[in-house]
Coordinates of C-alpha atoms in Angstrom, one line a residue:
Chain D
X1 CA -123.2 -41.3 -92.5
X2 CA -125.0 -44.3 -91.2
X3 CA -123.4 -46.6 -88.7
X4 CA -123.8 -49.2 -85.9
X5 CA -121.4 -49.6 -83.0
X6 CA -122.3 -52.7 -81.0
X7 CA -120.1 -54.2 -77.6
X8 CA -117.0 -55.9 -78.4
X9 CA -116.8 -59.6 -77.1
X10 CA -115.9 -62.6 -76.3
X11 CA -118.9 -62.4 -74.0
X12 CA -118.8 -65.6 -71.6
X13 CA -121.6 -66.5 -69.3
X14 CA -122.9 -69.0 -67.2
X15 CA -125.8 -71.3 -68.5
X16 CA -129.3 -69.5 -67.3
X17 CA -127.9 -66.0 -67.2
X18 CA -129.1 -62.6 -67.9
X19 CA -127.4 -61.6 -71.5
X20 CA -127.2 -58.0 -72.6
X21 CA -125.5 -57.1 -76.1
X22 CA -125.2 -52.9 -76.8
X23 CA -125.8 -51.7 -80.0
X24 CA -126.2 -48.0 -81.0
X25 CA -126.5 -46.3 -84.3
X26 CA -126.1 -43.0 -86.2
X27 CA -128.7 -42.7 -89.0
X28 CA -130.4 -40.2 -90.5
X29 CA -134.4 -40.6 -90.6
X30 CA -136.2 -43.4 -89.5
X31 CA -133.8 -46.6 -89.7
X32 CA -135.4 -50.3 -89.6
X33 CA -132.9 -51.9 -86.7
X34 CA -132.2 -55.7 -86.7
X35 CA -130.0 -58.5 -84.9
X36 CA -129.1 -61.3 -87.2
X37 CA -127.2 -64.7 -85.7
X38 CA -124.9 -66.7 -86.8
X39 CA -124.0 -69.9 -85.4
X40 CA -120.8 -71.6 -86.7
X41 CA -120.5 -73.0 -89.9
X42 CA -123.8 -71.0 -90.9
X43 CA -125.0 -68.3 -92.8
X44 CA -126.4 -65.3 -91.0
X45 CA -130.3 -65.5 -89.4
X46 CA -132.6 -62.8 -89.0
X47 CA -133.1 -63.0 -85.0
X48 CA -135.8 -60.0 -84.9
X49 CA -135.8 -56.4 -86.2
X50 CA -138.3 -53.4 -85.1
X51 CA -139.3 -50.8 -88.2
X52 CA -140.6 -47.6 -86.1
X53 CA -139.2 -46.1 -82.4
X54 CA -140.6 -47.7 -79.4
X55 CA -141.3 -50.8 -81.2
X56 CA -139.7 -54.2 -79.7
X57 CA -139.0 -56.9 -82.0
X58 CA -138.7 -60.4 -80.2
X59 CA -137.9 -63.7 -80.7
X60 CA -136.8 -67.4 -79.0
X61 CA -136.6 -65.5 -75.5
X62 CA -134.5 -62.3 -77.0
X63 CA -135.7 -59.2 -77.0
X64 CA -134.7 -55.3 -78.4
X65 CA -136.8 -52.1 -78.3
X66 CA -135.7 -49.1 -80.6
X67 CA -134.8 -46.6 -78.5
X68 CA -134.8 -42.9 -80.9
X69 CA -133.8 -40.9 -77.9
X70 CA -130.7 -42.9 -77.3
X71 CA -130.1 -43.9 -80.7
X72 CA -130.0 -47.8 -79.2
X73 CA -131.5 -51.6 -79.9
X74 CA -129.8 -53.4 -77.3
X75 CA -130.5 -57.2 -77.4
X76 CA -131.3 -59.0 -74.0
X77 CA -132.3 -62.5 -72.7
X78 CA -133.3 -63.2 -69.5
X79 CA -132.0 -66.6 -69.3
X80 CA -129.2 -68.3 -71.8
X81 CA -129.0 -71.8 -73.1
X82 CA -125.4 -73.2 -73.9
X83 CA -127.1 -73.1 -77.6
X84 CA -127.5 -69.7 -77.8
X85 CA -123.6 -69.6 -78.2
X86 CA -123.2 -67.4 -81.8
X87 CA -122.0 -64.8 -83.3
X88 CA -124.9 -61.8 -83.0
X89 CA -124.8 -58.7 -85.1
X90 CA -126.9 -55.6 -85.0
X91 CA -127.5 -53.7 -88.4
X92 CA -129.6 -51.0 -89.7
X93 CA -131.4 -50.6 -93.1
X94 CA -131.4 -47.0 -94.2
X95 CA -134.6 -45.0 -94.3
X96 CA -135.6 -44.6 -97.9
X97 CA -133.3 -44.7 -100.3
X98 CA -133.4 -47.3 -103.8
X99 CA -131.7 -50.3 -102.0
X100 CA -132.4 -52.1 -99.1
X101 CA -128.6 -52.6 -97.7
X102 CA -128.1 -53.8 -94.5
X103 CA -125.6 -52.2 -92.1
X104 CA -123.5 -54.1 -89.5
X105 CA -121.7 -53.9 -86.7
X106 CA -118.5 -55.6 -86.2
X107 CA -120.5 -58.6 -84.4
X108 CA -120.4 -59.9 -80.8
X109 CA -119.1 -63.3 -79.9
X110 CA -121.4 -65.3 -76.8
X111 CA -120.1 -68.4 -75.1
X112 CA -122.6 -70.2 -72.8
X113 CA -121.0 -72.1 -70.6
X114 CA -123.1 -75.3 -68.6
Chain E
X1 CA -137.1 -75.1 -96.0
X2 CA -135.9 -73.1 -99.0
X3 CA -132.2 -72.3 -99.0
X4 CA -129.9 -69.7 -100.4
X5 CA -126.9 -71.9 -102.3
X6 CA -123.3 -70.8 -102.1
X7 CA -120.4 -72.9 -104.2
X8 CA -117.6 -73.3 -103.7
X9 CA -117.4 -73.1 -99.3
X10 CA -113.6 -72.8 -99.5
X11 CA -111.6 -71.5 -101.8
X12 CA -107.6 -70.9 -101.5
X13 CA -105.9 -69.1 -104.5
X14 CA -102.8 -67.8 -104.9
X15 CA -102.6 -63.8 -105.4
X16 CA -102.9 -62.5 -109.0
X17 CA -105.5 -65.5 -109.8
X18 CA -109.1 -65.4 -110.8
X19 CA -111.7 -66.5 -108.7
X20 CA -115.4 -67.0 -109.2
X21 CA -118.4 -68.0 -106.5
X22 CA -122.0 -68.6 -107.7
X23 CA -124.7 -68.2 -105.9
X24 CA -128.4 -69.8 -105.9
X25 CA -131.6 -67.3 -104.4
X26 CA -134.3 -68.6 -103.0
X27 CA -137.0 -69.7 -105.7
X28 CA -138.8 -66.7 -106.3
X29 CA -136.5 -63.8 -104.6
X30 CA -136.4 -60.9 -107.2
X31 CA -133.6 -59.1 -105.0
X32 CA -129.8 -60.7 -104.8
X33 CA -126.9 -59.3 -102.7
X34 CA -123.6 -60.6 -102.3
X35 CA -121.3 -59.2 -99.3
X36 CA -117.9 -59.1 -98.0
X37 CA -117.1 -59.9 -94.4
X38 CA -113.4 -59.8 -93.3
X39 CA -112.8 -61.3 -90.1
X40 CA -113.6 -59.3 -87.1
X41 CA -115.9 -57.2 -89.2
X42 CA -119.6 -57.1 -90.2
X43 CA -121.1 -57.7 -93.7
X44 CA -120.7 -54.7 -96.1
X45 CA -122.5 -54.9 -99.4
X46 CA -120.7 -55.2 -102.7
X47 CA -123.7 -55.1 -104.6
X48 CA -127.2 -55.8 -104.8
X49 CA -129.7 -56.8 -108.1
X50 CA -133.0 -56.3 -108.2
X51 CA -133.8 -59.2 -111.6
X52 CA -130.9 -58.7 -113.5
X53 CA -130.2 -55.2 -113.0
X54 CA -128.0 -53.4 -110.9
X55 CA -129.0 -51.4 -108.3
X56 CA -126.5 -50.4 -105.7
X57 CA -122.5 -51.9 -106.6
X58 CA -121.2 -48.4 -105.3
X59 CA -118.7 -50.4 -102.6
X60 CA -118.0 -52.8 -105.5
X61 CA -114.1 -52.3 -106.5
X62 CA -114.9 -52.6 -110.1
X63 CA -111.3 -52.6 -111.4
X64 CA -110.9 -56.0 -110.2
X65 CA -114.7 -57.6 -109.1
X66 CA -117.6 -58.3 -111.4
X67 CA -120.9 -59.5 -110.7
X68 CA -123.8 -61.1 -113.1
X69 CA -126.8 -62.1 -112.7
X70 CA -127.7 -62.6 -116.4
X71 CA -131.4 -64.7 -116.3
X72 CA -132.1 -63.0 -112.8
X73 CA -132.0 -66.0 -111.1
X74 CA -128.3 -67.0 -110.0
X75 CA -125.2 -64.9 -109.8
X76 CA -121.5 -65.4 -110.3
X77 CA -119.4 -62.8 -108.2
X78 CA -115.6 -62.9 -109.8
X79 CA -112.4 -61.2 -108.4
X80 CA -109.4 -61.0 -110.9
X81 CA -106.7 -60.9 -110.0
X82 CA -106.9 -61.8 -106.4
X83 CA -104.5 -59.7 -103.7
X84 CA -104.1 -60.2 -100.4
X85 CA -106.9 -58.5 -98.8
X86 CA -109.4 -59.8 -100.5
X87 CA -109.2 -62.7 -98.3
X88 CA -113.0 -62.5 -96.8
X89 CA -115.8 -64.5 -96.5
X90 CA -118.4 -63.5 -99.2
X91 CA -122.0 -63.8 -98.7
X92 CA -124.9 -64.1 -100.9
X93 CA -128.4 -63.0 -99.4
X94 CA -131.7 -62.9 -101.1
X95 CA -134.9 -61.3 -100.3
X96 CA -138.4 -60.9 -102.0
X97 CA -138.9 -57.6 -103.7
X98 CA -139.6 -54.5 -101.3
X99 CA -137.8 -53.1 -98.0
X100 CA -140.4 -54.9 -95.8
X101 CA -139.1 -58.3 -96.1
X102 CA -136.1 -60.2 -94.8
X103 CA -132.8 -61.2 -96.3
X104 CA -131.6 -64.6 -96.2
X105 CA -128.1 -65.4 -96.2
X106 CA -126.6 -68.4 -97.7
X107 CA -123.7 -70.0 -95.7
X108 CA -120.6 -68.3 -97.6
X109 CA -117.6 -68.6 -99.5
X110 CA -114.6 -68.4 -97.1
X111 CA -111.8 -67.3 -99.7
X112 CA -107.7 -67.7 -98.9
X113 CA -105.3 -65.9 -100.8
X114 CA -102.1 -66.6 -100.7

């Protein structure tokens, strides 16, 4: 079936660090791939998403690039900001199919520290 | 900026009560889908419209939840009676009809039963 598996957290870094968040996936087909944010007390945000292998989505500084061979969409920033602390979640939307569900991982927790 | 509503944002009820959230789309958003997120998990669909109609409530535990969307503008997710692990945050996302655009989330109902 059709899953994601993403890095558990907390993840704590220093302000103007290097963040990487792993996220891999078992699909069948041609899966869209996203990372959605949530900051606290909010609903979740679309953060970017890539629709085809080899594609990168970015967005704000982050950046992921759909990996078929590996089956991944890691996200990475080169340099965080003590507001990019969130909750970030990678998820997959089937390839065809009648609905348009999105599936998630369990989420990964970032703390920027100044 | 157009918002997806969510009422109530808390909710505690005591196990064997009903329950009911409603939930506001975007203006113009033909496709409605309300989630479930226990803590420490990601989203997992419970069902998704497209109008009025049902298209996907396959995860929905229909001996207990119901979902309407009767004018195929807002929806009223209900849960009767309430146990225990149903306590969840419950999320209502709205998109524009077609798998090529995004879903927007509204902020959730964080539901406590006791």
């Amino acid at each position: 079936g059709n899953s994601v598996t993403q890095m558990e957290g907390p993840v704590t870094l220093s302000e103007e660090a290097f963040l990487t968040i792993n996220c891999t996936y078992t699909a069948t087909g041609y899966p869209s791939l996203f990372w959605y944010v949530q900051y606290p007390g909010e609903g979740l945000q679309l953060l970017l998403k890539a629709t085809k292998a080899d594609d990168k989505g970015s967005n704000k500084g982050f950046e992921a690039t759909y990996r078929k061979e590996t089956t991944s969409f890691h996200l990475e920033k080169g340099s965080v900001q003590v507001s990019d602390s969130a909750v970030y979640f990678c998820a997959l939307r089937p390839y065809g199919g009648a609905t348009n569900k999105l599936i998630f991982g369990t989420g990964t927790l970032l703390a920027v520290q100044p | 900026e157009a918002e997806v509503a969510q009422s109530p944002r808390y909710k505690i009820t005591e196990k064997s009560q009903a329950v009911a959230f409603w939930c506001d789309p975007i203006s113009g958003h033909a496709t409605l889908y309300w989630y479930r997120q226990i803590l420490g998990q990601g989203p997992e669909l419970l069902v998704q419209f497209q109008d009025e109609s049902v298209v996907d409530d396959s995860q929905l535990p229909k001996d207990r939840f119901s979902a309407e969307r009767l004018k195929g503008v807002d929806s009223t997710l209900k849960i009767q009676p309430a146990e225990l692990g149903d306590s969840a945050m419950y999320l209502c996302a709205s998109s524009r009809y077609g798998d090529s655009y995004e879903q927007y989330f509204g902020p959730g109902t964080r539901l406590t039963v006791t």
